[in-house]
Amino acid sequence: MTVLVCHHLRMMATSVAWFPLLVTGCGQGDAARTAQETKPVSDEVVAVAPAAASLPITLEPGNWEAVQAHVAKSAGKIVVVDLWSTSCVPCIEELPYLGQLQRDQSDHVVCISLSLDYIGIKSKPPESYRERVEKTLERCDVQVRNFLCTTDADTVFRELDLPSIPAVYVYGADSQLVQRFDASSLKEGSDQEEPFTYRTDILPLVNQLIVELD
């Protein structure tokens, strides 16, 4: 079994008290193995909701193939897919933007989240992570198509050649990948703490793609 860490790992001990302190599936690598009118997308800071979302959060078992099938079914709209984990602080900080994007742009955008909490432990199958994943989605008010990945995180990272999460895939109206945002998005020598954010990177791209739909 591989222990995985987030890009720029930060332990979440204070802001979300019910999260476990053990990191369980944020990235991979040698270090990890040792431990009608189109309106612009809002770029305002979205706070994590202190209470449960007003509408029920849905969470269904699935894998990357299920995500891709939903992307294909959403042809004609821009699709934003967010890969995250409850153990990844940067992931959770950005999740509210995903929910807000869906609320603001439901006519033009389909948002999907894929939780990579499952790490392949036989005694902890994917469904054992459901409660904490649902709680996070509720707190962040992420009323989108949410998947609880049934493939272990290490396999997903390997198959997608993905260095770490958070990671966001943006697809055009033709269901083709426009851009992937991940740790490699951080330019060499940059003083940025994180390689990308919704506000500075993803929302501007989505706005551009929405304009091109008209």
mmCIF file with all atom_site columns, C-alpha atoms in Angstrom:
data_model
loop_
_atom_site.group_PDB
_atom_site.id
_atom_site.type_symbol
_atom_site.label_atom_id
_atom_site.label_alt_id
_atom_site.label_comp_id
_atom_site.label_asym_id
_atom_site.label_entity_id
_atom_site.label_seq_id
_atom_site.pdbx_PDB_ins_code
_atom_site.Cartn_x
_atom_site.Cartn_y
_atom_site.Cartn_z
_atom_site.occupancy
_atom_site.B_iso_or_equiv
_atom_site.pdbx_formal_charge
_atom_site.auth_seq_id
_atom_site.auth_comp_id
_atom_site.auth_asym_id
_atom_site.auth_atom_id
_atom_site.pdbx_PDB_model_num
ATOM 1   C CA . MET A 1 1   ? 0.000   0.000  0.000   1.00 0.00 ? 1   MET A CA 1
ATOM 2   C CA . THR A 1 2   ? 1.160   3.506  -0.809  1.00 0.00 ? 2   THR A CA 1
ATOM 3   C CA . VAL A 1 3   ? 0.682   6.439  1.545   1.00 0.00 ? 3   VAL A CA 1
ATOM 4   C CA . LEU A 1 4   ? -0.147  9.500  -0.532  1.00 0.00 ? 4   LEU A CA 1
ATOM 5   C CA . VAL A 1 5   ? 0.265   13.202 0.067   1.00 0.00 ? 5   VAL A CA 1
ATOM 6   C CA . CYS A 1 6   ? -1.153  16.417 -1.362  1.00 0.00 ? 6   CYS A CA 1
ATOM 7   C CA . HIS A 1 7   ? 0.803   19.008 -3.274  1.00 0.00 ? 7   HIS A CA 1
ATOM 8   C CA . HIS A 1 8   ? 2.247   21.325 -0.586  1.00 0.00 ? 8   HIS A CA 1
ATOM 9   C CA . LEU A 1 9   ? 0.774   19.157 2.174   1.00 0.00 ? 9   LEU A CA 1
ATOM 10  C CA . ARG A 1 10  ? -0.911  21.004 4.994   1.00 0.00 ? 10  ARG A CA 1
ATOM 11  C CA . MET A 1 11  ? -2.452  19.053 7.866   1.00 0.00 ? 11  MET A CA 1
ATOM 12  C CA . MET A 1 12  ? -6.055  19.951 8.578   1.00 0.00 ? 12  MET A CA 1
ATOM 13  C CA . ALA A 1 13  ? -6.303  19.876 12.354  1.00 0.00 ? 13  ALA A CA 1
ATOM 14  C CA . THR A 1 14  ? -8.163  23.078 13.145  1.00 0.00 ? 14  THR A CA 1
ATOM 15  C CA . SER A 1 15  ? -10.576 24.294 10.464  1.00 0.00 ? 15  SER A CA 1
ATOM 16  C CA . VAL A 1 16  ? -12.471 21.006 10.032  1.00 0.00 ? 16  VAL A CA 1
ATOM 17  C CA . ALA A 1 17  ? -12.283 19.208 13.323  1.00 0.00 ? 17  ALA A CA 1
ATOM 18  C CA . TRP A 1 18  ? -13.889 15.958 12.222  1.00 0.00 ? 18  TRP A CA 1
ATOM 19  C CA . PHE A 1 19  ? -11.372 15.213 9.482   1.00 0.00 ? 19  PHE A CA 1
ATOM 20  C CA . PRO A 1 20  ? -8.822  12.523 10.324  1.00 0.00 ? 20  PRO A CA 1
ATOM 21  C CA . LEU A 1 21  ? -5.254  13.722 10.581  1.00 0.00 ? 21  LEU A CA 1
ATOM 22  C CA . LEU A 1 22  ? -3.959  10.788 8.579   1.00 0.00 ? 22  LEU A CA 1
ATOM 23  C CA . VAL A 1 23  ? -3.426  11.660 4.938   1.00 0.00 ? 23  VAL A CA 1
ATOM 24  C CA . THR A 1 24  ? -5.061  9.005  2.781   1.00 0.00 ? 24  THR A CA 1
ATOM 25  C CA . GLY A 1 25  ? -4.822  9.659  -0.900  1.00 0.00 ? 25  GLY A CA 1
ATOM 26  C CA . CYS A 1 26  ? -3.753  13.033 -2.277  1.00 0.00 ? 26  CYS A CA 1
ATOM 27  C CA . GLY A 1 27  ? -0.796  12.361 -4.522  1.00 0.00 ? 27  GLY A CA 1
ATOM 28  C CA . GLN A 1 28  ? 2.023   10.017 -5.305  1.00 0.00 ? 28  GLN A CA 1
ATOM 29  C CA . GLY A 1 29  ? 5.804   10.089 -5.559  1.00 0.00 ? 29  GLY A CA 1
ATOM 30  C CA . ASP A 1 30  ? 8.940   9.071  -3.707  1.00 0.00 ? 30  ASP A CA 1
ATOM 31  C CA . ALA A 1 31  ? 8.294   11.424 -0.790  1.00 0.00 ? 31  ALA A CA 1
ATOM 32  C CA . ALA A 1 32  ? 4.774   10.108 -0.457  1.00 0.00 ? 32  ALA A CA 1
ATOM 33  C CA . ARG A 1 33  ? 5.898   6.561  -0.445  1.00 0.00 ? 33  ARG A CA 1
ATOM 34  C CA . THR A 1 34  ? 7.904   7.314  2.636   1.00 0.00 ? 34  THR A CA 1
ATOM 35  C CA . ALA A 1 35  ? 5.098   8.732  4.717   1.00 0.00 ? 35  ALA A CA 1
ATOM 36  C CA . GLN A 1 36  ? -30.212 32.761 -21.852 1.00 0.00 ? 36  GLN A CA 1
ATOM 37  C CA . GLU A 1 37  ? -28.020 35.733 -21.270 1.00 0.00 ? 37  GLU A CA 1
ATOM 38  C CA . THR A 1 38  ? -24.574 34.684 -20.536 1.00 0.00 ? 38  THR A CA 1
ATOM 39  C CA . LYS A 1 39  ? -23.248 36.175 -17.352 1.00 0.00 ? 39  LYS A CA 1
ATOM 40  C CA . PRO A 1 40  ? -19.604 35.967 -16.275 1.00 0.00 ? 40  PRO A CA 1
ATOM 41  C CA . VAL A 1 41  ? -18.629 33.408 -13.678 1.00 0.00 ? 41  VAL A CA 1
ATOM 42  C CA . SER A 1 42  ? -18.274 35.035 -10.295 1.00 0.00 ? 42  SER A CA 1
ATOM 43  C CA . ASP A 1 43  ? -14.709 35.328 -9.009  1.00 0.00 ? 43  ASP A CA 1
ATOM 44  C CA . GLU A 1 44  ? -15.730 36.289 -5.487  1.00 0.00 ? 44  GLU A CA 1
ATOM 45  C CA . VAL A 1 45  ? -14.267 34.276 -2.655  1.00 0.00 ? 45  VAL A CA 1
ATOM 46  C CA . VAL A 1 46  ? -16.690 31.500 -1.742  1.00 0.00 ? 46  VAL A CA 1
ATOM 47  C CA . ALA A 1 47  ? -16.797 30.644 1.941   1.00 0.00 ? 47  ALA A CA 1
ATOM 48  C CA . VAL A 1 48  ? -17.316 27.088 3.126   1.00 0.00 ? 48  VAL A CA 1
ATOM 49  C CA . ALA A 1 49  ? -20.886 26.828 4.362   1.00 0.00 ? 49  ALA A CA 1
ATOM 50  C CA . PRO A 1 50  ? -21.053 26.355 8.159   1.00 0.00 ? 50  PRO A CA 1
ATOM 51  C CA . ALA A 1 51  ? -24.272 24.365 7.874   1.00 0.00 ? 51  ALA A CA 1
ATOM 52  C CA . ALA A 1 52  ? -25.581 21.652 5.577   1.00 0.00 ? 52  ALA A CA 1
ATOM 53  C CA . ALA A 1 53  ? -26.536 22.636 2.036   1.00 0.00 ? 53  ALA A CA 1
ATOM 54  C CA . SER A 1 54  ? -30.146 23.615 1.392   1.00 0.00 ? 54  SER A CA 1
ATOM 55  C CA . LEU A 1 55  ? -30.613 20.736 -1.068  1.00 0.00 ? 55  LEU A CA 1
ATOM 56  C CA . PRO A 1 56  ? -29.531 17.106 -0.588  1.00 0.00 ? 56  PRO A CA 1
ATOM 57  C CA . ILE A 1 57  ? -26.044 16.189 -1.726  1.00 0.00 ? 57  ILE A CA 1
ATOM 58  C CA . THR A 1 58  ? -25.870 13.197 -4.024  1.00 0.00 ? 58  THR A CA 1
ATOM 59  C CA . LEU A 1 59  ? -22.881 10.845 -4.059  1.00 0.00 ? 59  LEU A CA 1
ATOM 60  C CA . GLU A 1 60  ? -22.711 7.804  -6.282  1.00 0.00 ? 60  GLU A CA 1
ATOM 61  C CA . PRO A 1 61  ? -20.065 5.121  -6.685  1.00 0.00 ? 61  PRO A CA 1
ATOM 62  C CA . GLY A 1 62  ? -18.095 5.355  -9.907  1.00 0.00 ? 62  GLY A CA 1
ATOM 63  C CA . ASN A 1 63  ? -14.675 5.590  -11.479 1.00 0.00 ? 63  ASN A CA 1
ATOM 64  C CA . TRP A 1 64  ? -12.845 7.601  -14.126 1.00 0.00 ? 64  TRP A CA 1
ATOM 65  C CA . GLU A 1 65  ? -14.692 5.732  -16.881 1.00 0.00 ? 65  GLU A CA 1
ATOM 66  C CA . ALA A 1 66  ? -18.021 6.793  -15.326 1.00 0.00 ? 66  ALA A CA 1
ATOM 67  C CA . VAL A 1 67  ? -16.805 10.389 -15.252 1.00 0.00 ? 67  VAL A CA 1
ATOM 68  C CA . GLN A 1 68  ? -15.787 10.218 -18.909 1.00 0.00 ? 68  GLN A CA 1
ATOM 69  C CA . ALA A 1 69  ? -19.161 8.747  -19.840 1.00 0.00 ? 69  ALA A CA 1
ATOM 70  C CA . HIS A 1 70  ? -20.885 11.688 -18.150 1.00 0.00 ? 70  HIS A CA 1
ATOM 71  C CA . VAL A 1 71  ? -18.590 14.113 -19.960 1.00 0.00 ? 71  VAL A CA 1
ATOM 72  C CA . ALA A 1 72  ? -19.631 12.551 -23.277 1.00 0.00 ? 72  ALA A CA 1
ATOM 73  C CA . LYS A 1 73  ? -23.324 12.790 -22.336 1.00 0.00 ? 73  LYS A CA 1
ATOM 74  C CA . SER A 1 74  ? -22.861 16.493 -21.604 1.00 0.00 ? 74  SER A CA 1
ATOM 75  C CA . ALA A 1 75  ? -21.838 17.443 -25.146 1.00 0.00 ? 75  ALA A CA 1
ATOM 76  C CA . GLY A 1 76  ? -22.885 21.000 -25.916 1.00 0.00 ? 76  GLY A CA 1
ATOM 77  C CA . LYS A 1 77  ? -21.844 22.215 -22.491 1.00 0.00 ? 77  LYS A CA 1
ATOM 78  C CA . ILE A 1 78  ? -18.518 22.950 -20.856 1.00 0.00 ? 78  ILE A CA 1
ATOM 79  C CA . VAL A 1 79  ? -17.603 20.299 -18.289 1.00 0.00 ? 79  VAL A CA 1
ATOM 80  C CA . VAL A 1 80  ? -15.434 20.864 -15.229 1.00 0.00 ? 80  VAL A CA 1
ATOM 81  C CA . VAL A 1 81  ? -14.179 17.782 -13.387 1.00 0.00 ? 81  VAL A CA 1
ATOM 82  C CA . ASP A 1 82  ? -12.586 18.197 -9.953  1.00 0.00 ? 82  ASP A CA 1
ATOM 83  C CA . LEU A 1 83  ? -10.464 15.394 -8.455  1.00 0.00 ? 83  LEU A CA 1
ATOM 84  C CA . TRP A 1 84  ? -10.113 15.760 -4.700  1.00 0.00 ? 84  TRP A CA 1
ATOM 85  C CA . SER A 1 85  ? -9.879  14.052 -1.312  1.00 0.00 ? 85  SER A CA 1
ATOM 86  C CA . THR A 1 86  ? -11.079 14.849 2.205   1.00 0.00 ? 86  THR A CA 1
ATOM 87  C CA . SER A 1 87  ? -7.441  14.652 3.307   1.00 0.00 ? 87  SER A CA 1
ATOM 88  C CA . CYS A 1 88  ? -6.310  17.382 0.913   1.00 0.00 ? 88  CYS A CA 1
ATOM 89  C CA . VAL A 1 89  ? -6.655  20.870 2.394   1.00 0.00 ? 89  VAL A CA 1
ATOM 90  C CA . PRO A 1 90  ? -6.073  22.763 -0.902  1.00 0.00 ? 90  PRO A CA 1
ATOM 91  C CA . CYS A 1 91  ? -8.740  20.583 -2.518  1.00 0.00 ? 91  CYS A CA 1
ATOM 92  C CA . ILE A 1 92  ? -11.332 21.484 0.099   1.00 0.00 ? 92  ILE A CA 1
ATOM 93  C CA . GLU A 1 93  ? -10.448 25.168 -0.039  1.00 0.00 ? 93  GLU A CA 1
ATOM 94  C CA . GLU A 1 94  ? -11.343 25.178 -3.746  1.00 0.00 ? 94  GLU A CA 1
ATOM 95  C CA . LEU A 1 95  ? -14.422 22.902 -3.668  1.00 0.00 ? 95  LEU A CA 1
ATOM 96  C CA . PRO A 1 96  ? -16.951 25.695 -2.892  1.00 0.00 ? 96  PRO A CA 1
ATOM 97  C CA . TYR A 1 97  ? -16.046 27.323 -6.206  1.00 0.00 ? 97  TYR A CA 1
ATOM 98  C CA . LEU A 1 98  ? -17.132 24.169 -8.029  1.00 0.00 ? 98  LEU A CA 1
ATOM 99  C CA . GLY A 1 99  ? -20.567 24.285 -6.413  1.00 0.00 ? 99  GLY A CA 1
ATOM 100 C CA . GLN A 1 100 ? -20.896 28.025 -7.055  1.00 0.00 ? 100 GLN A CA 1
ATOM 101 C CA . LEU A 1 101 ? -19.910 27.575 -10.687 1.00 0.00 ? 101 LEU A CA 1
ATOM 102 C CA . GLN A 1 102 ? -22.692 25.026 -11.172 1.00 0.00 ? 102 GLN A CA 1
ATOM 103 C CA . ARG A 1 103 ? -25.268 27.313 -9.556  1.00 0.00 ? 103 ARG A CA 1
ATOM 104 C CA . ASP A 1 104 ? -24.195 30.346 -11.582 1.00 0.00 ? 104 ASP A CA 1
ATOM 105 C CA . GLN A 1 105 ? -23.784 28.655 -14.957 1.00 0.00 ? 105 GLN A CA 1
ATOM 106 C CA . SER A 1 106 ? -26.111 25.659 -15.088 1.00 0.00 ? 106 SER A CA 1
ATOM 107 C CA . ASP A 1 107 ? -27.210 26.648 -18.620 1.00 0.00 ? 107 ASP A CA 1
ATOM 108 C CA . HIS A 1 108 ? -23.670 26.411 -19.933 1.00 0.00 ? 108 HIS A CA 1
ATOM 109 C CA . VAL A 1 109 ? -21.611 24.277 -17.558 1.00 0.00 ? 109 VAL A CA 1
ATOM 110 C CA . VAL A 1 110 ? -21.746 20.794 -16.022 1.00 0.00 ? 110 VAL A CA 1
ATOM 111 C CA . CYS A 1 111 ? -19.630 20.265 -12.906 1.00 0.00 ? 111 CYS A CA 1
ATOM 112 C CA . ILE A 1 112 ? -18.457 16.887 -11.644 1.00 0.00 ? 112 ILE A CA 1
ATOM 113 C CA . SER A 1 113 ? -16.448 15.914 -8.585  1.00 0.00 ? 113 SER A CA 1
ATOM 114 C CA . LEU A 1 114 ? -14.533 12.659 -8.090  1.00 0.00 ? 114 LEU A CA 1
ATOM 115 C CA . SER A 1 115 ? -13.451 11.803 -4.563  1.00 0.00 ? 115 SER A CA 1
ATOM 116 C CA . LEU A 1 116 ? -10.188 9.852  -4.398  1.00 0.00 ? 116 LEU A CA 1
ATOM 117 C CA . ASP A 1 117 ? -10.429 8.948  -0.720  1.00 0.00 ? 117 ASP A CA 1
ATOM 118 C CA . TYR A 1 118 ? -10.370 5.197  -1.322  1.00 0.00 ? 118 TYR A CA 1
ATOM 119 C CA . ILE A 1 119 ? -6.772  3.949  -1.202  1.00 0.00 ? 119 ILE A CA 1
ATOM 120 C CA . GLY A 1 120 ? -7.262  0.210  -1.699  1.00 0.00 ? 120 GLY A CA 1
ATOM 121 C CA . ILE A 1 121 ? -7.272  -1.112 1.877   1.00 0.00 ? 121 ILE A CA 1
ATOM 122 C CA . LYS A 1 122 ? -9.353  -4.296 1.925   1.00 0.00 ? 122 LYS A CA 1
ATOM 123 C CA . SER A 1 123 ? -10.834 -3.508 5.321   1.00 0.00 ? 123 SER A CA 1
ATOM 124 C CA . LYS A 1 124 ? -11.870 -0.042 4.138   1.00 0.00 ? 124 LYS A CA 1
ATOM 125 C CA . PRO A 1 125 ? -13.844 -0.368 0.893   1.00 0.00 ? 125 PRO A CA 1
ATOM 126 C CA . PRO A 1 126 ? -14.967 2.737  -1.010  1.00 0.00 ? 126 PRO A CA 1
ATOM 127 C CA . GLU A 1 127 ? -18.336 2.906  0.771   1.00 0.00 ? 127 GLU A CA 1
ATOM 128 C CA . SER A 1 128 ? -16.606 3.239  4.153   1.00 0.00 ? 128 SER A CA 1
ATOM 129 C CA . TYR A 1 129 ? -15.563 6.760  3.095   1.00 0.00 ? 129 TYR A CA 1
ATOM 130 C CA . ARG A 1 130 ? -19.074 7.847  2.146   1.00 0.00 ? 130 ARG A CA 1
ATOM 131 C CA . GLU A 1 131 ? -20.000 9.643  5.364   1.00 0.00 ? 131 GLU A CA 1
ATOM 132 C CA . ARG A 1 132 ? -16.969 11.901 5.529   1.00 0.00 ? 132 ARG A CA 1
ATOM 133 C CA . VAL A 1 133 ? -17.061 12.627 1.804   1.00 0.00 ? 133 VAL A CA 1
ATOM 134 C CA . GLU A 1 134 ? -20.752 13.558 2.029   1.00 0.00 ? 134 GLU A CA 1
ATOM 135 C CA . LYS A 1 135 ? -20.097 15.792 5.033   1.00 0.00 ? 135 LYS A CA 1
ATOM 136 C CA . THR A 1 136 ? -17.407 17.669 3.133   1.00 0.00 ? 136 THR A CA 1
ATOM 137 C CA . LEU A 1 137 ? -19.628 18.111 0.093   1.00 0.00 ? 137 LEU A CA 1
ATOM 138 C CA . GLU A 1 138 ? -22.413 19.400 2.338   1.00 0.00 ? 138 GLU A CA 1
ATOM 139 C CA . ARG A 1 139 ? -20.167 21.862 4.135   1.00 0.00 ? 139 ARG A CA 1
ATOM 140 C CA . CYS A 1 140 ? -18.829 23.145 0.818   1.00 0.00 ? 140 CYS A CA 1
ATOM 141 C CA . ASP A 1 141 ? -22.323 23.160 -0.740  1.00 0.00 ? 141 ASP A CA 1
ATOM 142 C CA . VAL A 1 142 ? -21.229 21.130 -3.756  1.00 0.00 ? 142 VAL A CA 1
ATOM 143 C CA . GLN A 1 143 ? -24.522 20.226 -5.437  1.00 0.00 ? 143 GLN A CA 1
ATOM 144 C CA . VAL A 1 144 ? -23.024 18.743 -8.585  1.00 0.00 ? 144 VAL A CA 1
ATOM 145 C CA . ARG A 1 145 ? -22.623 15.237 -10.018 1.00 0.00 ? 145 ARG A CA 1
ATOM 146 C CA . ASN A 1 146 ? -20.489 13.717 -7.253  1.00 0.00 ? 146 ASN A CA 1
ATOM 147 C CA . PHE A 1 147 ? -18.694 10.394 -7.612  1.00 0.00 ? 147 PHE A CA 1
ATOM 148 C CA . LEU A 1 148 ? -17.053 8.312  -4.888  1.00 0.00 ? 148 LEU A CA 1
ATOM 149 C CA . CYS A 1 149 ? -14.230 6.611  -6.753  1.00 0.00 ? 149 CYS A CA 1
ATOM 150 C CA . THR A 1 150 ? -14.285 2.824  -6.597  1.00 0.00 ? 150 THR A CA 1
ATOM 151 C CA . THR A 1 151 ? -10.759 2.576  -8.025  1.00 0.00 ? 151 THR A CA 1
ATOM 152 C CA . ASP A 1 152 ? -7.972  3.080  -5.530  1.00 0.00 ? 152 ASP A CA 1
ATOM 153 C CA . ALA A 1 153 ? -6.278  6.480  -5.701  1.00 0.00 ? 153 ALA A CA 1
ATOM 154 C CA . ASP A 1 154 ? -2.829  5.137  -6.570  1.00 0.00 ? 154 ASP A CA 1
ATOM 155 C CA . THR A 1 155 ? -4.213  3.396  -9.663  1.00 0.00 ? 155 THR A CA 1
ATOM 156 C CA . VAL A 1 156 ? -6.029  6.563  -10.748 1.00 0.00 ? 156 VAL A CA 1
ATOM 157 C CA . PHE A 1 157 ? -2.846  8.638  -10.395 1.00 0.00 ? 157 PHE A CA 1
ATOM 158 C CA . ARG A 1 158 ? -0.871  6.098  -12.383 1.00 0.00 ? 158 ARG A CA 1
ATOM 159 C CA . GLU A 1 159 ? -3.430  5.656  -15.171 1.00 0.00 ? 159 GLU A CA 1
ATOM 160 C CA . LEU A 1 160 ? -3.919  9.407  -15.602 1.00 0.00 ? 160 LEU A CA 1
ATOM 161 C CA . ASP A 1 161 ? -0.220  10.181 -15.186 1.00 0.00 ? 161 ASP A CA 1
ATOM 162 C CA . LEU A 1 162 ? -1.324  12.626 -12.495 1.00 0.00 ? 162 LEU A CA 1
ATOM 163 C CA . PRO A 1 163 ? 1.284   13.806 -9.968  1.00 0.00 ? 163 PRO A CA 1
ATOM 164 C CA . SER A 1 164 ? -1.098  14.945 -7.237  1.00 0.00 ? 164 SER A CA 1
ATOM 165 C CA . ILE A 1 165 ? -4.402  16.548 -6.358  1.00 0.00 ? 165 ILE A CA 1
ATOM 166 C CA . PRO A 1 166 ? -6.108  18.939 -6.429  1.00 0.00 ? 166 PRO A CA 1
ATOM 167 C CA . ALA A 1 167 ? -6.551  18.474 -10.155 1.00 0.00 ? 167 ALA A CA 1
ATOM 168 C CA . VAL A 1 168 ? -9.199  19.939 -12.440 1.00 0.00 ? 168 VAL A CA 1
ATOM 169 C CA . TYR A 1 169 ? -10.059 18.914 -16.003 1.00 0.00 ? 169 TYR A CA 1
ATOM 170 C CA . VAL A 1 170 ? -11.905 21.406 -18.228 1.00 0.00 ? 170 VAL A CA 1
ATOM 171 C CA . TYR A 1 171 ? -13.674 20.041 -21.317 1.00 0.00 ? 171 TYR A CA 1
ATOM 172 C CA . GLY A 1 172 ? -15.125 22.044 -24.204 1.00 0.00 ? 172 GLY A CA 1
ATOM 173 C CA . ALA A 1 173 ? -18.634 21.741 -25.623 1.00 0.00 ? 173 ALA A CA 1
ATOM 174 C CA . ASP A 1 174 ? -17.273 19.061 -27.986 1.00 0.00 ? 174 ASP A CA 1
ATOM 175 C CA . SER A 1 175 ? -16.351 16.911 -24.954 1.00 0.00 ? 175 SER A CA 1
ATOM 176 C CA . GLN A 1 176 ? -12.654 17.278 -25.752 1.00 0.00 ? 176 GLN A CA 1
ATOM 177 C CA . LEU A 1 177 ? -10.195 18.156 -23.022 1.00 0.00 ? 177 LEU A CA 1
ATOM 178 C CA . VAL A 1 178 ? -9.225  21.821 -23.172 1.00 0.00 ? 178 VAL A CA 1
ATOM 179 C CA . GLN A 1 179 ? -6.845  21.945 -20.226 1.00 0.00 ? 179 GLN A CA 1
ATOM 180 C CA . ARG A 1 180 ? -5.813  19.994 -17.149 1.00 0.00 ? 180 ARG A CA 1
ATOM 181 C CA . PHE A 1 181 ? -4.794  21.881 -14.030 1.00 0.00 ? 181 PHE A CA 1
ATOM 182 C CA . ASP A 1 182 ? -2.515  20.082 -11.570 1.00 0.00 ? 182 ASP A CA 1
ATOM 183 C CA . ALA A 1 183 ? 0.823   20.448 -9.800  1.00 0.00 ? 183 ALA A CA 1
ATOM 184 C CA . SER A 1 184 ? 2.608   20.780 -13.134 1.00 0.00 ? 184 SER A CA 1
ATOM 185 C CA . SER A 1 185 ? 0.718   24.052 -13.664 1.00 0.00 ? 185 SER A CA 1
ATOM 186 C CA . LEU A 1 186 ? 3.089   25.707 -11.177 1.00 0.00 ? 186 LEU A CA 1
ATOM 187 C CA . LYS A 1 187 ? 5.713   27.586 -13.148 1.00 0.00 ? 187 LYS A CA 1
ATOM 188 C CA . GLU A 1 188 ? 9.337   27.074 -12.158 1.00 0.00 ? 188 GLU A CA 1
ATOM 189 C CA . GLY A 1 189 ? 10.541  29.830 -9.873  1.00 0.00 ? 189 GLY A CA 1
ATOM 190 C CA . SER A 1 190 ? 7.010   30.965 -9.052  1.00 0.00 ? 190 SER A CA 1
ATOM 191 C CA . ASP A 1 191 ? 6.275   32.173 -5.525  1.00 0.00 ? 191 ASP A CA 1
ATOM 192 C CA . GLN A 1 192 ? 2.683   30.892 -5.717  1.00 0.00 ? 192 GLN A CA 1
ATOM 193 C CA . GLU A 1 193 ? 1.673   28.642 -2.841  1.00 0.00 ? 193 GLU A CA 1
ATOM 194 C CA . GLU A 1 194 ? -0.605  26.529 -5.035  1.00 0.00 ? 194 GLU A CA 1
ATOM 195 C CA . PRO A 1 195 ? -0.231  25.712 -8.765  1.00 0.00 ? 195 PRO A CA 1
ATOM 196 C CA . PHE A 1 196 ? -3.729  26.973 -9.645  1.00 0.00 ? 196 PHE A CA 1
ATOM 197 C CA . THR A 1 197 ? -6.996  28.241 -8.191  1.00 0.00 ? 197 THR A CA 1
ATOM 198 C CA . TYR A 1 198 ? -10.514 28.527 -9.525  1.00 0.00 ? 198 TYR A CA 1
ATOM 199 C CA . ARG A 1 199 ? -10.442 32.288 -9.184  1.00 0.00 ? 199 ARG A CA 1
ATOM 200 C CA . THR A 1 200 ? -7.212  32.965 -11.066 1.00 0.00 ? 200 THR A CA 1
ATOM 201 C CA . ASP A 1 201 ? -7.113  30.089 -13.541 1.00 0.00 ? 201 ASP A CA 1
ATOM 202 C CA . ILE A 1 202 ? -10.223 27.950 -13.980 1.00 0.00 ? 202 ILE A CA 1
ATOM 203 C CA . LEU A 1 203 ? -13.018 30.550 -13.899 1.00 0.00 ? 203 LEU A CA 1
ATOM 204 C CA . PRO A 1 204 ? -11.345 32.804 -16.497 1.00 0.00 ? 204 PRO A CA 1
ATOM 205 C CA . LEU A 1 205 ? -10.948 29.815 -18.829 1.00 0.00 ? 205 LEU A CA 1
ATOM 206 C CA . VAL A 1 206 ? -14.570 28.775 -18.322 1.00 0.00 ? 206 VAL A CA 1
ATOM 207 C CA . ASN A 1 207 ? -15.709 32.350 -18.989 1.00 0.00 ? 207 ASN A CA 1
ATOM 208 C CA . GLN A 1 208 ? -13.776 32.334 -22.248 1.00 0.00 ? 208 GLN A CA 1
ATOM 209 C CA . LEU A 1 209 ? -15.313 29.038 -23.308 1.00 0.00 ? 209 LEU A CA 1
ATOM 210 C CA . ILE A 1 210 ? -18.812 30.282 -22.463 1.00 0.00 ? 210 ILE A CA 1
ATOM 211 C CA . VAL A 1 211 ? -18.310 33.315 -24.682 1.00 0.00 ? 211 VAL A CA 1
ATOM 212 C CA . GLU A 1 212 ? -17.237 31.025 -27.507 1.00 0.00 ? 212 GLU A CA 1
ATOM 213 C CA . LEU A 1 213 ? -20.509 29.090 -27.196 1.00 0.00 ? 213 LEU A CA 1
ATOM 214 C CA . ASP A 1 214 ? -22.504 32.106 -28.450 1.00 0.00 ? 214 ASP A CA 1
#
